[in-house]
RNA sequence: GGAGAGAUGCCGGAGUGGUCGAACGGGCCUGACUUGAAAUCAGGUAGCUCGCUCCGCGGGCUCGGGGGUUCGAAUCCCUCUCUCUCCGCCA
């Protein structure tokens, strides 16, 4: 959610910047500023009326002590009249504030100046790529066939037990999941992130705080009886950890990480996109989150990007990183890198991580601030997948399969799996 | 799930209808004293918001959240959330 002050002081700039996301903010901004002006006027006259009533109340108390009953009664009458006005103004103010809020939450986060223009993924910019070759398909089995054949994943029974997109991982398949999670968490800890295990269900305030609500509610599983959402990513509970708090400057940067299953309804997905592990309703992921001072958030973004890249590289997978263009970015992000791995059998790139700086978009929703001298200021929040498992597994199986059908385990995972081949 | 108790500022803890944004203690900050420190003394120490003659001043709101009663609520009523104790259930 954009800061009101920024909107007031630089509305033209905000509109121009949002055009990069393909969003026409003009009418919305104009309307918001009008409500803001109205709100302030209402606030002012309401405050004045309240001030009067406060003074009257004091006078009543004082008169009553003196025994000046008639005087007190006349004040009371005055106060009662005033109160009716106040109630009217309060209602008007509430209404205006609600309308303003409605508009503000519909405004996407303006992208950072370094974000390229563009309408779709085709216009994303490749910023780095590692040296591993983009293997040809040749005789390689796609991961869904290989995984069934080697009894690593059981898609069919998952579909029976729950539904499509909820696979069982069996035997070494399950162990591979555990190995990857442990590897990712261990590395994150070495990189300075505090490990947390977060709740996997969250309330509506939390879902609003990181921007899942209101616009992405169809993406989340919901438990109506308890009004809780299954998390689509650990970003949600982790970033909300300090929601509503004022942090001391010395506490920053906050660096936390956590493993969680991720639940996504993925309504409307179909075809080759959802084949095998390409898109699931439940998957495992390790997430990293940083909460930092605004001045250093873009340094933090680069640090996180490099860290995520190093993880993929050590799994010996062909990898590239793209900087998302304005049109391909999410509503909440100011700048996003996607890290992708090469799927030889599918002959295409699979996104395994998204690393984003949200600047104050989330912190303003969450009212997460830090003390800067005498004042307080909103922090910047960032997060990144480090990493999401299914597509890593897909690339791993397809990349490291041997002609004899076995799958070579990348060196860094061998200590976890205690074997060199699956 | 049932019964009861509670939620106050950075922390502890008073306050049961008026001058309470909140006694008192602790912590922290500033100043004085001191060669320095300790001790002592004095002062200060929340957030949000509106306005102005805007390194300051004034107004409003906030005593877990929301609503109500009242001229006036931290104090009374309703409701929600959370914590604690006992019972039940369970990993």
PDB file of C-alpha atoms in Angstrom, chain A residues 121-223:
ATOM      1  CA  UNK A 121       7.655 -12.240 -19.657  1.00  0.00           C
ATOM      2  CA  UNK A 122       9.085 -11.949 -23.164  1.00  0.00           C
ATOM      3  CA  UNK A 123      10.493  -8.573 -22.206  1.00  0.00           C
ATOM      4  CA  UNK A 124      12.232  -9.673 -19.032  1.00  0.00           C
ATOM      5  CA  UNK A 125      15.972  -9.083 -19.047  1.00  0.00           C
ATOM      6  CA  UNK A 126      18.452 -11.892 -18.469  1.00  0.00           C
ATOM      7  CA  UNK A 127      20.966 -10.560 -15.949  1.00  0.00           C
ATOM      8  CA  UNK A 128      23.078 -13.634 -15.307  1.00  0.00           C
ATOM      9  CA  UNK A 129      23.495 -17.224 -16.351  1.00  0.00           C
ATOM     10  CA  UNK A 130      25.796 -19.943 -15.069  1.00  0.00           C
ATOM     11  CA  UNK A 131      28.150 -22.082 -17.147  1.00  0.00           C
ATOM     12  CA  UNK A 132      26.249 -25.359 -17.135  1.00  0.00           C
ATOM     13  CA  UNK A 133      25.147 -26.285 -20.669  1.00  0.00           C
ATOM     14  CA  UNK A 134      21.521 -26.290 -21.733  1.00  0.00           C
ATOM     15  CA  UNK A 135      21.264 -30.020 -22.316  1.00  0.00           C
ATOM     16  CA  UNK A 136      19.308 -31.325 -25.282  1.00  0.00           C
ATOM     17  CA  UNK A 137      16.294 -33.563 -24.709  1.00  0.00           C
ATOM     18  CA  UNK A 138      17.878 -36.509 -26.483  1.00  0.00           C
ATOM     19  CA  UNK A 139      16.654 -39.667 -24.843  1.00  0.00           C
ATOM     20  CA  UNK A 140      16.010 -38.032 -21.481  1.00  0.00           C
ATOM     21  CA  UNK A 141      12.767 -38.942 -19.794  1.00  0.00           C
ATOM     22  CA  UNK A 142      10.626 -36.109 -18.515  1.00  0.00           C
ATOM     23  CA  UNK A 143      10.740 -36.027 -14.732  1.00  0.00           C
ATOM     24  CA  UNK A 144       7.189 -37.303 -14.293  1.00  0.00           C
ATOM     25  CA  UNK A 145       7.984 -40.488 -16.192  1.00  0.00           C
ATOM     26  CA  UNK A 146      11.349 -40.931 -14.547  1.00  0.00           C
ATOM     27  CA  UNK A 147       9.965 -40.325 -11.084  1.00  0.00           C
ATOM     28  CA  UNK A 148       7.214 -42.926 -11.548  1.00  0.00           C
ATOM     29  CA  UNK A 149       9.629 -45.400 -13.032  1.00  0.00           C
ATOM     30  CA  UNK A 150      12.113 -45.059 -10.154  1.00  0.00           C
ATOM     31  CA  UNK A 151       9.266 -45.051  -7.601  1.00  0.00           C
ATOM     32  CA  UNK A 152      10.191 -41.609  -6.293  1.00  0.00           C
ATOM     33  CA  UNK A 153       6.851 -39.897  -6.732  1.00  0.00           C
ATOM     34  CA  UNK A 154       3.314 -41.287  -6.931  1.00  0.00           C
ATOM     35  CA  UNK A 155       1.108 -38.799  -8.700  1.00  0.00           C
ATOM     36  CA  UNK A 156      -1.856 -41.125  -9.245  1.00  0.00           C
ATOM     37  CA  UNK A 157      -2.391 -42.127  -5.670  1.00  0.00           C
ATOM     38  CA  UNK A 158      -1.946 -38.516  -4.620  1.00  0.00           C
ATOM     39  CA  UNK A 159      -4.771 -37.670  -6.972  1.00  0.00           C
ATOM     40  CA  UNK A 160      -6.881 -40.436  -5.451  1.00  0.00           C
ATOM     41  CA  UNK A 161      -6.225 -39.459  -1.856  1.00  0.00           C
ATOM     42  CA  UNK A 162      -6.566 -35.713  -2.289  1.00  0.00           C
ATOM     43  CA  UNK A 163      -6.656 -34.575  -5.886  1.00  0.00           C
ATOM     44  CA  UNK A 164      -4.449 -33.622  -8.788  1.00  0.00           C
ATOM     45  CA  UNK A 165      -1.465 -31.568  -7.717  1.00  0.00           C
ATOM     46  CA  UNK A 166      -0.988 -33.362  -4.389  1.00  0.00           C
ATOM     47  CA  UNK A 167       1.629 -36.053  -5.065  1.00  0.00           C
ATOM     48  CA  UNK A 168       3.098 -38.587  -2.672  1.00  0.00           C
ATOM     49  CA  UNK A 169       6.887 -38.638  -2.488  1.00  0.00           C
ATOM     50  CA  UNK A 170       7.980 -42.180  -1.749  1.00  0.00           C
ATOM     51  CA  UNK A 171      11.211 -43.758  -0.534  1.00  0.00           C
ATOM     52  CA  UNK A 172      14.199 -41.943  -1.983  1.00  0.00           C
ATOM     53  CA  UNK A 173      11.781 -39.383  -3.418  1.00  0.00           C
ATOM     54  CA  UNK A 174      10.702 -38.453   0.085  1.00  0.00           C
ATOM     55  CA  UNK A 175      14.290 -38.531   1.302  1.00  0.00           C
ATOM     56  CA  UNK A 176      15.304 -36.216  -1.505  1.00  0.00           C
ATOM     57  CA  UNK A 177      12.711 -33.704  -0.294  1.00  0.00           C
ATOM     58  CA  UNK A 178      14.068 -33.918   3.209  1.00  0.00           C
ATOM     59  CA  UNK A 179      17.643 -33.601   1.974  1.00  0.00           C
ATOM     60  CA  UNK A 180      16.884 -30.499  -0.057  1.00  0.00           C
ATOM     61  CA  UNK A 181      15.048 -28.838   2.809  1.00  0.00           C
ATOM     62  CA  UNK A 182      17.902 -29.572   5.197  1.00  0.00           C
ATOM     63  CA  UNK A 183      20.479 -28.367   2.684  1.00  0.00           C
ATOM     64  CA  UNK A 184      18.619 -25.128   2.037  1.00  0.00           C
ATOM     65  CA  UNK A 185      18.106 -24.429   5.741  1.00  0.00           C
ATOM     66  CA  UNK A 186      21.725 -25.175   6.600  1.00  0.00           C
ATOM     67  CA  UNK A 187      22.960 -22.857   3.868  1.00  0.00           C
ATOM     68  CA  UNK A 188      20.571 -20.103   4.912  1.00  0.00           C
ATOM     69  CA  UNK A 189      21.831 -20.315   8.454  1.00  0.00           C
ATOM     70  CA  UNK A 190      25.410 -19.983   7.196  1.00  0.00           C
ATOM     71  CA  UNK A 191      24.321 -16.907   5.264  1.00  0.00           C
ATOM     72  CA  UNK A 192      23.117 -15.297   8.470  1.00  0.00           C
ATOM     73  CA  UNK A 193      19.405 -16.121   8.467  1.00  0.00           C
ATOM     74  CA  UNK A 194      17.710 -17.139  11.700  1.00  0.00           C
ATOM     75  CA  UNK A 195      15.754 -20.320  11.164  1.00  0.00           C
ATOM     76  CA  UNK A 196      12.098 -20.270  12.138  1.00  0.00           C
ATOM     77  CA  UNK A 197       9.277 -22.699  11.859  1.00  0.00           C
ATOM     78  CA  UNK A 198       6.191 -20.612  11.298  1.00  0.00           C
ATOM     79  CA  UNK A 199       2.468 -21.348  11.525  1.00  0.00           C
ATOM     80  CA  UNK A 200       1.136 -22.812   8.295  1.00  0.00           C
ATOM     81  CA  UNK A 201      -2.248 -21.159   8.722  1.00  0.00           C
ATOM     82  CA  UNK A 202      -2.682 -17.421   9.156  1.00  0.00           C
ATOM     83  CA  UNK A 203      -5.457 -14.976   9.963  1.00  0.00           C
ATOM     84  CA  UNK A 204      -6.875 -12.283   7.711  1.00  0.00           C
ATOM     85  CA  UNK A 205      -4.781  -9.431   9.110  1.00  0.00           C
ATOM     86  CA  UNK A 206      -1.645 -11.377   8.317  1.00  0.00           C
ATOM     87  CA  UNK A 207      -2.825 -12.244   4.826  1.00  0.00           C
ATOM     88  CA  UNK A 208      -3.596  -8.584   4.270  1.00  0.00           C
ATOM     89  CA  UNK A 209      -0.237  -7.474   5.606  1.00  0.00           C
ATOM     90  CA  UNK A 210       1.836  -9.106   2.907  1.00  0.00           C
ATOM     91  CA  UNK A 211      -0.676  -8.358   0.172  1.00  0.00           C
ATOM     92  CA  UNK A 212      -2.392 -11.726  -0.372  1.00  0.00           C
ATOM     93  CA  UNK A 213      -5.673 -10.133   0.584  1.00  0.00           C
ATOM     94  CA  UNK A 214      -7.859  -8.781  -0.772  1.00  0.00           C
ATOM     95  CA  UNK A 215      -6.971  -9.345  -4.409  1.00  0.00           C
ATOM     96  CA  UNK A 216      -5.365 -12.797  -4.291  1.00  0.00           C
ATOM     97  CA  UNK A 217      -7.808 -14.568  -2.010  1.00  0.00           C
ATOM     98  CA  UNK A 218      -8.860 -16.994  -4.748  1.00  0.00           C
ATOM     99  CA  UNK A 219      -5.282 -18.271  -4.727  1.00  0.00           C
ATOM    100  CA  UNK A 220      -5.430 -19.432  -1.102  1.00  0.00           C
ATOM    101  CA  UNK A 221      -7.125 -22.354   0.616  1.00  0.00           C
ATOM    102  CA  UNK A 222      -9.430 -21.100   3.329  1.00  0.00           C
ATOM    103  CA  UNK A 223     -10.834 -22.689   6.473  1.00  0.00           C
TER     104      UNK A 223
END
